[in-house]
mmCIF file of C-alpha atoms (C1' of nucleotides) in Angstrom:
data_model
loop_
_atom_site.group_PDB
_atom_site.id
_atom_site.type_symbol
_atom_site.label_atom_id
_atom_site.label_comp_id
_atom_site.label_asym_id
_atom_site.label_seq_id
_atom_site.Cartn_x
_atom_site.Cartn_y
_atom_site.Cartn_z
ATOM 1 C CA UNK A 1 12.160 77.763 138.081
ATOM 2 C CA UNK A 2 13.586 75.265 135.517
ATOM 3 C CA UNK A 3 13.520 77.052 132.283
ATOM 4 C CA UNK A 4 14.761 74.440 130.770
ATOM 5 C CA UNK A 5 11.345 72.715 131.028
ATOM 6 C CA UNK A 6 10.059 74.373 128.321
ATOM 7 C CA UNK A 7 12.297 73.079 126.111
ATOM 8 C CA UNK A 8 13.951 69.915 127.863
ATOM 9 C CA UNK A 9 12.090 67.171 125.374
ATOM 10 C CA UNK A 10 13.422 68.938 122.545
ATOM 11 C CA UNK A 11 16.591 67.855 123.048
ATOM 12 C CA UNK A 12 16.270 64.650 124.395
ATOM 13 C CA UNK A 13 17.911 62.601 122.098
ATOM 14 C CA UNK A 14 20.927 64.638 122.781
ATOM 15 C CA UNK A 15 21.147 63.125 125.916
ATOM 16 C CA UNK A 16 19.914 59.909 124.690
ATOM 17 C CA UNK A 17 22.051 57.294 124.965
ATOM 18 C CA UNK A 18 21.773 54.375 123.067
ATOM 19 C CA UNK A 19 19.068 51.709 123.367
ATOM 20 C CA UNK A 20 21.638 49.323 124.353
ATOM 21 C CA UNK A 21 23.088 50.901 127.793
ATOM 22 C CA UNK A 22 19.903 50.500 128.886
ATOM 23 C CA UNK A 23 21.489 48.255 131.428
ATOM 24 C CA UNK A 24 19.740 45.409 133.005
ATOM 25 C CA UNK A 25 21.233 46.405 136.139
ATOM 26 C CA UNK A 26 20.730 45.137 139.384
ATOM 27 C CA UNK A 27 20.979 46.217 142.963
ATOM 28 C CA UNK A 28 19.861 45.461 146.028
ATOM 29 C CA UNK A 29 19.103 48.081 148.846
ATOM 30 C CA UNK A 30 18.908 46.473 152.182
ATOM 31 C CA UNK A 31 16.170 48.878 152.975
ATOM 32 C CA UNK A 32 15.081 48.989 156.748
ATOM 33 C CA UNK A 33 11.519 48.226 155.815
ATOM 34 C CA UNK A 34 13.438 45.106 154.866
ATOM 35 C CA UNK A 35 15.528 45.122 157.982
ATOM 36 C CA UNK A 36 12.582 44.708 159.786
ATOM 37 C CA UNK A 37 10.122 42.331 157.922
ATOM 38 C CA UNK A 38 13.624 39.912 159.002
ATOM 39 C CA UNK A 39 13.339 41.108 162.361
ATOM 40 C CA UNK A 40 16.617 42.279 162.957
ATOM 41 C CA UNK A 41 15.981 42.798 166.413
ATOM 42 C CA UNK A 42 16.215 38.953 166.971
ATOM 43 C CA UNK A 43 19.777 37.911 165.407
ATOM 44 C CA UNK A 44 21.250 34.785 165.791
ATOM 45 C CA UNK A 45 23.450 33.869 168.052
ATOM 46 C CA UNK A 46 25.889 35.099 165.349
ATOM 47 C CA UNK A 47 27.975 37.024 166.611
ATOM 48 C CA UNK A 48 31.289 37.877 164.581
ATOM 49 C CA UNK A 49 29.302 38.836 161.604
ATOM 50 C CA UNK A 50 31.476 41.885 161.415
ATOM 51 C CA UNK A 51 34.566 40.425 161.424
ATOM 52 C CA UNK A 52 33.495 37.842 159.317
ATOM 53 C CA UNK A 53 32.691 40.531 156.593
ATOM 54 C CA UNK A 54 35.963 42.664 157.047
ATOM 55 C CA UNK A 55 37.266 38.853 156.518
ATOM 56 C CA UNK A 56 35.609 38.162 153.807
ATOM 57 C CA UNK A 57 36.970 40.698 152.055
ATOM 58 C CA UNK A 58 35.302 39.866 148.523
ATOM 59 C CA UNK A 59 31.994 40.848 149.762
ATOM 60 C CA UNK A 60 32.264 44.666 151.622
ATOM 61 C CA UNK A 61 28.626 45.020 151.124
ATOM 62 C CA UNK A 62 26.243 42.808 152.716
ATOM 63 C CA UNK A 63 25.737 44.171 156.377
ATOM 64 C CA UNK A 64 22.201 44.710 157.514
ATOM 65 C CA UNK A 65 21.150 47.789 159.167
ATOM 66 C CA UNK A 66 19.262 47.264 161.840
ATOM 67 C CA UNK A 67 17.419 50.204 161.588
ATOM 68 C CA UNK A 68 13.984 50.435 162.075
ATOM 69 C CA UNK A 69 12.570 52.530 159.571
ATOM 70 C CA UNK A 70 9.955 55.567 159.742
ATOM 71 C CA UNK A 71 7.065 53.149 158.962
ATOM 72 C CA UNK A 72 6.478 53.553 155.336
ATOM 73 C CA UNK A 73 2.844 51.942 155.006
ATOM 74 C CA UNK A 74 2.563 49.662 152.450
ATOM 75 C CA UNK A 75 0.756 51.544 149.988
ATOM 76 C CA UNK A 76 -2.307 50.095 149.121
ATOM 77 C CA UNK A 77 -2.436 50.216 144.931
ATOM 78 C CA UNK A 78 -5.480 51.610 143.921
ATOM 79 C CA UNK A 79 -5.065 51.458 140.540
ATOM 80 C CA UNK A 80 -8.236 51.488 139.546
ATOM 81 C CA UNK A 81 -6.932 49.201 136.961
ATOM 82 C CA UNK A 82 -6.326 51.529 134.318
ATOM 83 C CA UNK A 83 -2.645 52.427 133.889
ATOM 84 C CA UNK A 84 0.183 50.872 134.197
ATOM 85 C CA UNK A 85 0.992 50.132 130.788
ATOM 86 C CA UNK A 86 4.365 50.055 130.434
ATOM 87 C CA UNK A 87 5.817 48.400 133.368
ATOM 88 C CA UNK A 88 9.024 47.840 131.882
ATOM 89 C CA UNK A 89 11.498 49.937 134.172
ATOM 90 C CA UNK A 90 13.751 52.038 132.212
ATOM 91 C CA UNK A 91 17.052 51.299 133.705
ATOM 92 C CA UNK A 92 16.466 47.743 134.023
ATOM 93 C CA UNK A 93 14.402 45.363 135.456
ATOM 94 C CA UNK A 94 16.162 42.773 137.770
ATOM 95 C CA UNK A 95 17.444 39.574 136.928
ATOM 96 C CA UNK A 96 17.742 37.209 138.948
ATOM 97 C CA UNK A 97 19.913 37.929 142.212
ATOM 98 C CA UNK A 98 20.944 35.309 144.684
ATOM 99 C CA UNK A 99 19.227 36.110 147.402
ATOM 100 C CA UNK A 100 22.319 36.020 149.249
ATOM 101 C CA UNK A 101 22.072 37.121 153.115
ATOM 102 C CA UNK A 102 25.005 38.868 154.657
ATOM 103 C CA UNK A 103 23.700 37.178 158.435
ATOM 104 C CA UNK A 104 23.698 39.305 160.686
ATOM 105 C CA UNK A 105 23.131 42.273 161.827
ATOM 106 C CA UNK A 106 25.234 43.274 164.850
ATOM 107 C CA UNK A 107 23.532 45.374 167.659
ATOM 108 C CA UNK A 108 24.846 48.415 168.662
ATOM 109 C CA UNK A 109 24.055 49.441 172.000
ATOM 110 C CA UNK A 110 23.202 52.659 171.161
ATOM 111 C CA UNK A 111 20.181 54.257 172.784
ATOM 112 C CA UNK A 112 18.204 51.759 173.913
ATOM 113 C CA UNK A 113 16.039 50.230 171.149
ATOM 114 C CA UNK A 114 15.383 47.570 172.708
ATOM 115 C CA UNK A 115 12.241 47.369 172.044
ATOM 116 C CA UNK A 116 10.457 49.029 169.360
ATOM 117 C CA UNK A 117 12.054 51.053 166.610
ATOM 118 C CA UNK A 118 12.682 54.172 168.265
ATOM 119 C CA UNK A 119 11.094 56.332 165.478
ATOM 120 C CA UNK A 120 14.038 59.012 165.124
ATOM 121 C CA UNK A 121 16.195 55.838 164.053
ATOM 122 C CA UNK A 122 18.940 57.278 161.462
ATOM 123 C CA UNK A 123 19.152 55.168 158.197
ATOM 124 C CA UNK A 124 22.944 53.419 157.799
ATOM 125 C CA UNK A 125 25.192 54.797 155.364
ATOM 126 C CA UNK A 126 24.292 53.614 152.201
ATOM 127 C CA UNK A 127 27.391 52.104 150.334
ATOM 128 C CA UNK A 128 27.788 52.872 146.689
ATOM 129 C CA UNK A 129 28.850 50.023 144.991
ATOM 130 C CA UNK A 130 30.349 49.716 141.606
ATOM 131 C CA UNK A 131 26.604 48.038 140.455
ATOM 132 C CA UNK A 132 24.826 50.863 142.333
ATOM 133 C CA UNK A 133 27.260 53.824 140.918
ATOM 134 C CA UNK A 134 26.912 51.937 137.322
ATOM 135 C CA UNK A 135 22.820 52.230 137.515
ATOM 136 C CA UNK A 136 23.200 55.939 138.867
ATOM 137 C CA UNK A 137 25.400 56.492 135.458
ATOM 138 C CA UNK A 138 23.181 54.987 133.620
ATOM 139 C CA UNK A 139 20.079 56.706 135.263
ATOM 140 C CA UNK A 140 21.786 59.805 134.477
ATOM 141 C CA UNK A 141 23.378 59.155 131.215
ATOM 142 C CA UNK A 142 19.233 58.794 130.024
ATOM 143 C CA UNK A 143 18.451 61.269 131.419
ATOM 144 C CA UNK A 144 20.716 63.919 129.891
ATOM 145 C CA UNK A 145 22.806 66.233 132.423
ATOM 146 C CA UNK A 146 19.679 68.978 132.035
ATOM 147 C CA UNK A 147 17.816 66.806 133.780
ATOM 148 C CA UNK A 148 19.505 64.486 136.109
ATOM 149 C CA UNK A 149 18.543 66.258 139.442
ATOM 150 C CA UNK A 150 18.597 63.932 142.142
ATOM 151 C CA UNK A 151 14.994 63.216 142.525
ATOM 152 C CA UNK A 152 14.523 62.248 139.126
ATOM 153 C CA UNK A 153 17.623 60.247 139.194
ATOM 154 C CA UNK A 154 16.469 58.392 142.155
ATOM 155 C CA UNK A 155 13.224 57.336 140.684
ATOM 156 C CA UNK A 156 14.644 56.067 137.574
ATOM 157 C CA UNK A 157 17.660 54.282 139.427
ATOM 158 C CA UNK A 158 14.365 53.065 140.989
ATOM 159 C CA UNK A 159 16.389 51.155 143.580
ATOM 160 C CA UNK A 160 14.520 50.618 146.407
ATOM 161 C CA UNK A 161 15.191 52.654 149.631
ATOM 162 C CA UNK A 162 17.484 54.701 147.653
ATOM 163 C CA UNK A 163 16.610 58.353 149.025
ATOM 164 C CA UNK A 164 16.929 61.659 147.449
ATOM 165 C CA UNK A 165 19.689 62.743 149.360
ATOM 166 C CA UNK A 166 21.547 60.070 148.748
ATOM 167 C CA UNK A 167 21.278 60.548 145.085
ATOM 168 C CA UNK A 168 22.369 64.007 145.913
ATOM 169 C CA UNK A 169 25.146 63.322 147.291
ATOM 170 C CA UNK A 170 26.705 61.152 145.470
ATOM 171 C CA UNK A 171 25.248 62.974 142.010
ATOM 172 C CA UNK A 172 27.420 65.804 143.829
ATOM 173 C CA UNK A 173 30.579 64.068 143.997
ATOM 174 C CA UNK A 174 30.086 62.701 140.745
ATOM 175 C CA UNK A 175 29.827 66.510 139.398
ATOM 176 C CA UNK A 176 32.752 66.825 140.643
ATOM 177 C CA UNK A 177 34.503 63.978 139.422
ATOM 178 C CA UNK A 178 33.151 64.845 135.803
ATOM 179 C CA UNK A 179 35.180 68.238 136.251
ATOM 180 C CA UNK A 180 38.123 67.349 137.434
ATOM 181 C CA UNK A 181 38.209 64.719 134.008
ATOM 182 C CA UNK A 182 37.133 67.649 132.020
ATOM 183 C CA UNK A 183 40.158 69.268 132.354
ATOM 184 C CA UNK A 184 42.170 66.802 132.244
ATOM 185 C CA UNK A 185 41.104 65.218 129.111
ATOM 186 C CA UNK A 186 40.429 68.388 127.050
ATOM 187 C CA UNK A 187 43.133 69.704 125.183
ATOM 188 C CA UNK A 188 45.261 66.513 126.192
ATOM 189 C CA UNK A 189 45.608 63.704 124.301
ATOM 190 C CA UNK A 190 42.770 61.989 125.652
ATOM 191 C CA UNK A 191 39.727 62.786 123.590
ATOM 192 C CA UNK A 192 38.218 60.306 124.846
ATOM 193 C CA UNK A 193 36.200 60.902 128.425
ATOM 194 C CA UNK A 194 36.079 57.206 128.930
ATOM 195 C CA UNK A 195 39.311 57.105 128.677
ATOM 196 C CA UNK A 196 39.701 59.058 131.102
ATOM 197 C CA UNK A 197 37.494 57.473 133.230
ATOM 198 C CA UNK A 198 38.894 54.423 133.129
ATOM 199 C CA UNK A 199 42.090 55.702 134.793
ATOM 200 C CA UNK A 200 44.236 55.835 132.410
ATOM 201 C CA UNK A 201 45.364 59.936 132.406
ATOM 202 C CA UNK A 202 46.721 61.431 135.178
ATOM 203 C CA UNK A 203 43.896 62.766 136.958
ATOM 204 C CA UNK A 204 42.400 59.740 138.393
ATOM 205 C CA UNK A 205 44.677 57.263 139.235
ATOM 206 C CA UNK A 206 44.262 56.256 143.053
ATOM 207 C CA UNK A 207 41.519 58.217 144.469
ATOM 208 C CA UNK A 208 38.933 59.570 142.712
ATOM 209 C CA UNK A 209 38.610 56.620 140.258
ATOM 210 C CA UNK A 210 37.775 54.304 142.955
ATOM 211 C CA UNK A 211 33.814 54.163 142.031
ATOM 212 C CA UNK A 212 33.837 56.363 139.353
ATOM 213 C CA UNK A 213 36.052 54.903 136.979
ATOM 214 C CA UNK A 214 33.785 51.474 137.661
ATOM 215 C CA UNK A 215 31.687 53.046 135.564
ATOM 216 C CA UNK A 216 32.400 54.619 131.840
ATOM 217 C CA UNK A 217 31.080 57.881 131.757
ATOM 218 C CA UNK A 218 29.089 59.072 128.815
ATOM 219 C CA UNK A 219 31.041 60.852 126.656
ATOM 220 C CA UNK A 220 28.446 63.599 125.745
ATOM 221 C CA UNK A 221 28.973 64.499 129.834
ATOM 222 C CA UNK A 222 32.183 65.915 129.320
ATOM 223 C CA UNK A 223 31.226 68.148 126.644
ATOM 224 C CA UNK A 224 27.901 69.695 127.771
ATOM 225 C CA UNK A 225 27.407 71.771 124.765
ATOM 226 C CA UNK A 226 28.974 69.701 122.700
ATOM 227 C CA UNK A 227 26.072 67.200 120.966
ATOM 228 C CA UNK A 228 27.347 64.232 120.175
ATOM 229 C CA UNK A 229 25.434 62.319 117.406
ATOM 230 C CA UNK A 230 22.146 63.106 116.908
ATOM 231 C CA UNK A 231 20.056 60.677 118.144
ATOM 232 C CA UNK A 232 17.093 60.313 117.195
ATOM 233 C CA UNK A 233 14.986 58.925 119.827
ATOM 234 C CA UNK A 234 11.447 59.967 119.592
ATOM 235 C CA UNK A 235 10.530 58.871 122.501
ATOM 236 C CA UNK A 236 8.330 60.325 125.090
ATOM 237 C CA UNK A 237 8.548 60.801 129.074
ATOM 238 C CA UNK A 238 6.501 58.153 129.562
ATOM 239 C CA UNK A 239 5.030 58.372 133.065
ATOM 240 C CA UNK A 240 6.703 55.184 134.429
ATOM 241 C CA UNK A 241 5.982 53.728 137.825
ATOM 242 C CA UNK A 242 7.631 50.947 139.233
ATOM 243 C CA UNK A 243 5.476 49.128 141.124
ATOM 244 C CA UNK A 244 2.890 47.001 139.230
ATOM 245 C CA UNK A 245 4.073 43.543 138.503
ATOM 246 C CA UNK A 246 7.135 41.994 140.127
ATOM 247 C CA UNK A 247 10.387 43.286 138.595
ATOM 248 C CA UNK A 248 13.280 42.188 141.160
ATOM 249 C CA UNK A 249 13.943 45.218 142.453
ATOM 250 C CA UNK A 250 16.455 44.729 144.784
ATOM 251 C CA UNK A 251 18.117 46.827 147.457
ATOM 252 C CA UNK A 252 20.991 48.305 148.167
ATOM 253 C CA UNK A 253 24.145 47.825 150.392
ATOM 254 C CA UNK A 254 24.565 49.346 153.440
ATOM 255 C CA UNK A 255 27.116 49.307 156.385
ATOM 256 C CA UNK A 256 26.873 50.022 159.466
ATOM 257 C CA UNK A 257 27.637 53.502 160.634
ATOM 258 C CA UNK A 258 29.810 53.205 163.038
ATOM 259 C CA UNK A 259 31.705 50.462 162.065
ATOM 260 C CA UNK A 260 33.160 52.409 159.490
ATOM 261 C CA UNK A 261 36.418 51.530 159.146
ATOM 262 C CA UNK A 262 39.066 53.327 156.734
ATOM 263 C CA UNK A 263 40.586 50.752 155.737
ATOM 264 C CA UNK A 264 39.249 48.909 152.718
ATOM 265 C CA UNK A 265 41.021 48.167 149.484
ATOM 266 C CA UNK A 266 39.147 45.809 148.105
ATOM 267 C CA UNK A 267 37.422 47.339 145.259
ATOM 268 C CA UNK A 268 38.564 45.024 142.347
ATOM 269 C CA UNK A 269 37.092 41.693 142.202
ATOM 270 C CA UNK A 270 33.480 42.186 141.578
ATOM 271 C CA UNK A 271 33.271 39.568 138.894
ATOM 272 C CA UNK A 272 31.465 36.942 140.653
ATOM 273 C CA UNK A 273 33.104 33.625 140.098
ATOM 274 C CA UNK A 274 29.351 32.034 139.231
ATOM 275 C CA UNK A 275 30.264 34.062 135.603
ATOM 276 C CA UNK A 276 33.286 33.765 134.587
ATOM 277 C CA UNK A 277 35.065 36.823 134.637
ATOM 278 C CA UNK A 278 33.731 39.849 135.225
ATOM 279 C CA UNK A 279 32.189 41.168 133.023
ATOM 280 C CA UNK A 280 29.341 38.969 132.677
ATOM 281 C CA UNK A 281 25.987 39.649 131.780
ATOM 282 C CA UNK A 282 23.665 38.964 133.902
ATOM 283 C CA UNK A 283 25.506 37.025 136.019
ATOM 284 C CA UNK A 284 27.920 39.028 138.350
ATOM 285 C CA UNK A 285 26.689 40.214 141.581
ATOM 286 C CA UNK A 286 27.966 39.557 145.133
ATOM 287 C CA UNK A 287 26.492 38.691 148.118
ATOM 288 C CA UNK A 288 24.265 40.870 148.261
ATOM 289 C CA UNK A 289 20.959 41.647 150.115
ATOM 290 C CA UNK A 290 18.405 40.334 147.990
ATOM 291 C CA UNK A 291 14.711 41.322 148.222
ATOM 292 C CA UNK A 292 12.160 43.721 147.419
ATOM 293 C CA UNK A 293 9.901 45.701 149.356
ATOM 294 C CA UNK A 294 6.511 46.809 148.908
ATOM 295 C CA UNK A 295 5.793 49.349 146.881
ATOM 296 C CA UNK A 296 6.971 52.752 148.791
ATOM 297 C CA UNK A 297 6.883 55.297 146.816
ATOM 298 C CA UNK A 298 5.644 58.219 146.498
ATOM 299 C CA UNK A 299 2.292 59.408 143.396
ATOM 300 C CA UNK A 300 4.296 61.367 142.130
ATOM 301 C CA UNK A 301 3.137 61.857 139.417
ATOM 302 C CA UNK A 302 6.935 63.557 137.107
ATOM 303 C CA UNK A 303 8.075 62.064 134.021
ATOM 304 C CA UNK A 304 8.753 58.967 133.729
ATOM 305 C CA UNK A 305 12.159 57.596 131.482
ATOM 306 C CA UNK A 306 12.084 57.386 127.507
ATOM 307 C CA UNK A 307 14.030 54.176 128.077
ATOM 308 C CA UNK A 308 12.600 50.807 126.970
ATOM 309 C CA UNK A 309 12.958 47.700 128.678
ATOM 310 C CA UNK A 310 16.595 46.550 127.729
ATOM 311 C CA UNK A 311 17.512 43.083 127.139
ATOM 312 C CA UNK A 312 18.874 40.955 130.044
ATOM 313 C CA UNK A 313 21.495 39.625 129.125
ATOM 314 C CA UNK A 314 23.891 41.863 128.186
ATOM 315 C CA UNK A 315 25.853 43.205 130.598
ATOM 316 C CA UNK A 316 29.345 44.960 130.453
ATOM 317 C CA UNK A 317 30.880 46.998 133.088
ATOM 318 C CA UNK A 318 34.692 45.906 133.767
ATOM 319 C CA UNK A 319 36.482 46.175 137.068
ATOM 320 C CA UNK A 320 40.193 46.279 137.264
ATOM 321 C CA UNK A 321 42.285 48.151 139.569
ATOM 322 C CA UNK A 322 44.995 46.471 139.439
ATOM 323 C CA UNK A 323 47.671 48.692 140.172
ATOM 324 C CA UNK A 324 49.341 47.870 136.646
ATOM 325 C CA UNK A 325 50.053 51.298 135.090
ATOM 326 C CA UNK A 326 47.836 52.245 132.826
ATOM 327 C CA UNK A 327 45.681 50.216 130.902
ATOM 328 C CA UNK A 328 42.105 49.963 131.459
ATOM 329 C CA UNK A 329 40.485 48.094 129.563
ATOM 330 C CA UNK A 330 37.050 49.509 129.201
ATOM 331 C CA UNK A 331 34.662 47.427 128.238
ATOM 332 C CA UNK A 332 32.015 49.678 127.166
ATOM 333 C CA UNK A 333 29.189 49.606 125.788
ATOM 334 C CA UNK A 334 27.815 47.366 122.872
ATOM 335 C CA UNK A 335 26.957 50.699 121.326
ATOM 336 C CA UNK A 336 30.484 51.876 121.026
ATOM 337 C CA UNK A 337 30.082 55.343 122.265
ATOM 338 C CA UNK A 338 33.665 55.992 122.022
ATOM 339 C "C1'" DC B 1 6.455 74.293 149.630
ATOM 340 C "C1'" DT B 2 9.532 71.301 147.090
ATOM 341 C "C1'" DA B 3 13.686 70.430 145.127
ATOM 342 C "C1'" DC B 4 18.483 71.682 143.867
ATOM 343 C "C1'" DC B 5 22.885 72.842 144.932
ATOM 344 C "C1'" DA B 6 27.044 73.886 147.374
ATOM 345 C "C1'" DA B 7 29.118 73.787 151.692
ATOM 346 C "C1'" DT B 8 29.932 71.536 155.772
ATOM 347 C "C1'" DA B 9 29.921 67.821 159.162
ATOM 348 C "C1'" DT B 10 30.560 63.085 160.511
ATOM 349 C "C1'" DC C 1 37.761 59.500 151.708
ATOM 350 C "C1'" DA C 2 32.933 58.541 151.300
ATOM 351 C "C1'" DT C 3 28.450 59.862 152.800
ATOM 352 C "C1'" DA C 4 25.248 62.538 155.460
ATOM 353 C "C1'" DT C 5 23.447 66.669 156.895
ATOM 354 C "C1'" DT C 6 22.562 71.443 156.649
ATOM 355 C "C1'" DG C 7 21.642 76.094 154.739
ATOM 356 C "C1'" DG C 8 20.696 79.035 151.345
ATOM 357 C "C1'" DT C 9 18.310 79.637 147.128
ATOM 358 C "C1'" DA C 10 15.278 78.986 142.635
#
DNA sequence: CTACCAATAT
DNA sequence: CATATTGGTA
């Protein structure tokens, strides 16, 4: 059991970030319920798509999964108009996304599904881009380490076709990566975990930072018993559910599985030109799958977020991996954490 | 039974 | 290496 239940809301302003990172992020999950309202099954003529992608190396995330998902029924909301007050997602609603299409989806002749969705179709790898990895921080960040567990991560994240597992996962790897740093950066010079983060000690210089340093990490994460300010955030676990009005929620990336190459080095120019450098609010995102499913999931009925709906328009988030030596610049949050 | 976590597999 | 999948456990 979670003992920490009993006590979890008393110390949620611990974990509380600031208002502020309450970042209008955006993602969009190409989920197969997707994949299939386009039809996959009947692509163009196209047929290069894949190399086209590997060629256009700016975009690595924008290949549709063919995959014909376990037929989540469109949940018929029978909200017998009553709640639903807050539809404001915690994490952030969606701005506007270029619907961009990736084109393509390149059949594998793998098992015959050539006809209907064989129903024990596997889901494509889901890839964990910089804006994806920045709403899981962020998901987690509000939620306070006690009580980022993957499922409630997931539902704040509230990306569509985002599963549990992959949550898990990653939320895994990210443990990790938040160890490693705390080593590194206590008792060294760097007292500052964003620092860290950003690549600028030792520890993460090629590998590990890849994703991880995309995104600052919260400082109070490195020192788990270590509060931070107090914030004061009176703010309850408001049951939040997504669905109810249209908020862009958009999908995520996938790739194919198989086509999985190793070789991709192209994790450094997210800014989209359409901004202006990096870093812009609101305005950087890639080709990426744009679109939002029905409503999918499940009543549960778990806390919601104590976030509030964040302003669009601010954005931060910095991408730079140049191989310069050191330096990061980490543009961080408006709040100034660090 | 559900969800988490760590280990393991792809 | 990044994810997915699995197994054991709370």
């Amino acid at each position: 059991m979670r003992e920490d239940e009993s006590n979890w809301f008393s110390r949620w302003e611990e974990d509380l970030p600031s208002l502020e990172e309450l970042t209008p992020l955006s993602q969009t999950l190409i989920t197969p319920d997707l994949a299939l309202a386009f039809d996959i099954r009947n692509p163009p003529p196209t047929s290069t798509a894949i190399a086209a992608a590997a060629a256009a190396v700016g975009a690595q995330q924008n290949q549709l999964p063919h995959t014909h998902p376990p037929p989540p029924p469109p949940p018929p909301p029978p909200p017998t108009a009553s709640a639903s007050p807050s539809p404001t997602n915690p994490l952030g609603p969606a701005p506007p996304q270029p619907p961009e299409f990736g084109a393509d989806s390149a059949d594998l002749a793998s098992g015959g599904a050539g006809d209907e969705p064989a129903r024990t179709l596997k889901r494509p790898r889901l890839v964990w881009t910089p804006q994806l990895h920045k709403r899981f921080v962020d998901a987690v960040a509000h939620l306070g380490i006690k009580n980022a567990v993957p499922k409630t991560i997931m539902q704040l994240m509230n990306v569509d076709g985002l599963t549990r597992e992959n949550v898990a996962s990653h939320l895994q790897k990210y443990r990790l990566y938040l160890k490693r740093m705390q080593g590194l950066s206590s008792g060294g010079a760097a007292a500052n975990g964003a620092a860290a983060a950003a690549g600028l000690g030792a520890g993460s210089d090629a590998a590990t930072d890849h994703l991880f340093a995309s995104s600052p990490v919260p400082a109070h994460f490195l020192h788990p018993g270590r509060p931070n300010s107090d914030h004061f955030l009176p703010f309850v676990p408001v049951a939040a559910l997504q669905h109810h009005h249209h908020q862009h929620q958009m999908a995520a990336a996938v790739a194919h599985p198989q086509l999985q190459n190793q070789y991709h080095r192209q994790v450094g120019h997210f800014g989209s030109p359409t901004n202006g450098g990096g870093g812009g609010g609101g305005g950087f995102e890639h080709p990426f799958l744009a679109r939002q499913t029905p409503p999918q999931q499940q009543p549960v009925h778990r806390m919601g977020a104590p976030l509030h709906n964040p302003v669009p328009g601010y954005l931060e988030d910095l991408e730079s991996a140049n191989g310069n030596g050191g330096r990061k610049v980490l543009t961080l949050f408006p709040t100034g954490d660090d």
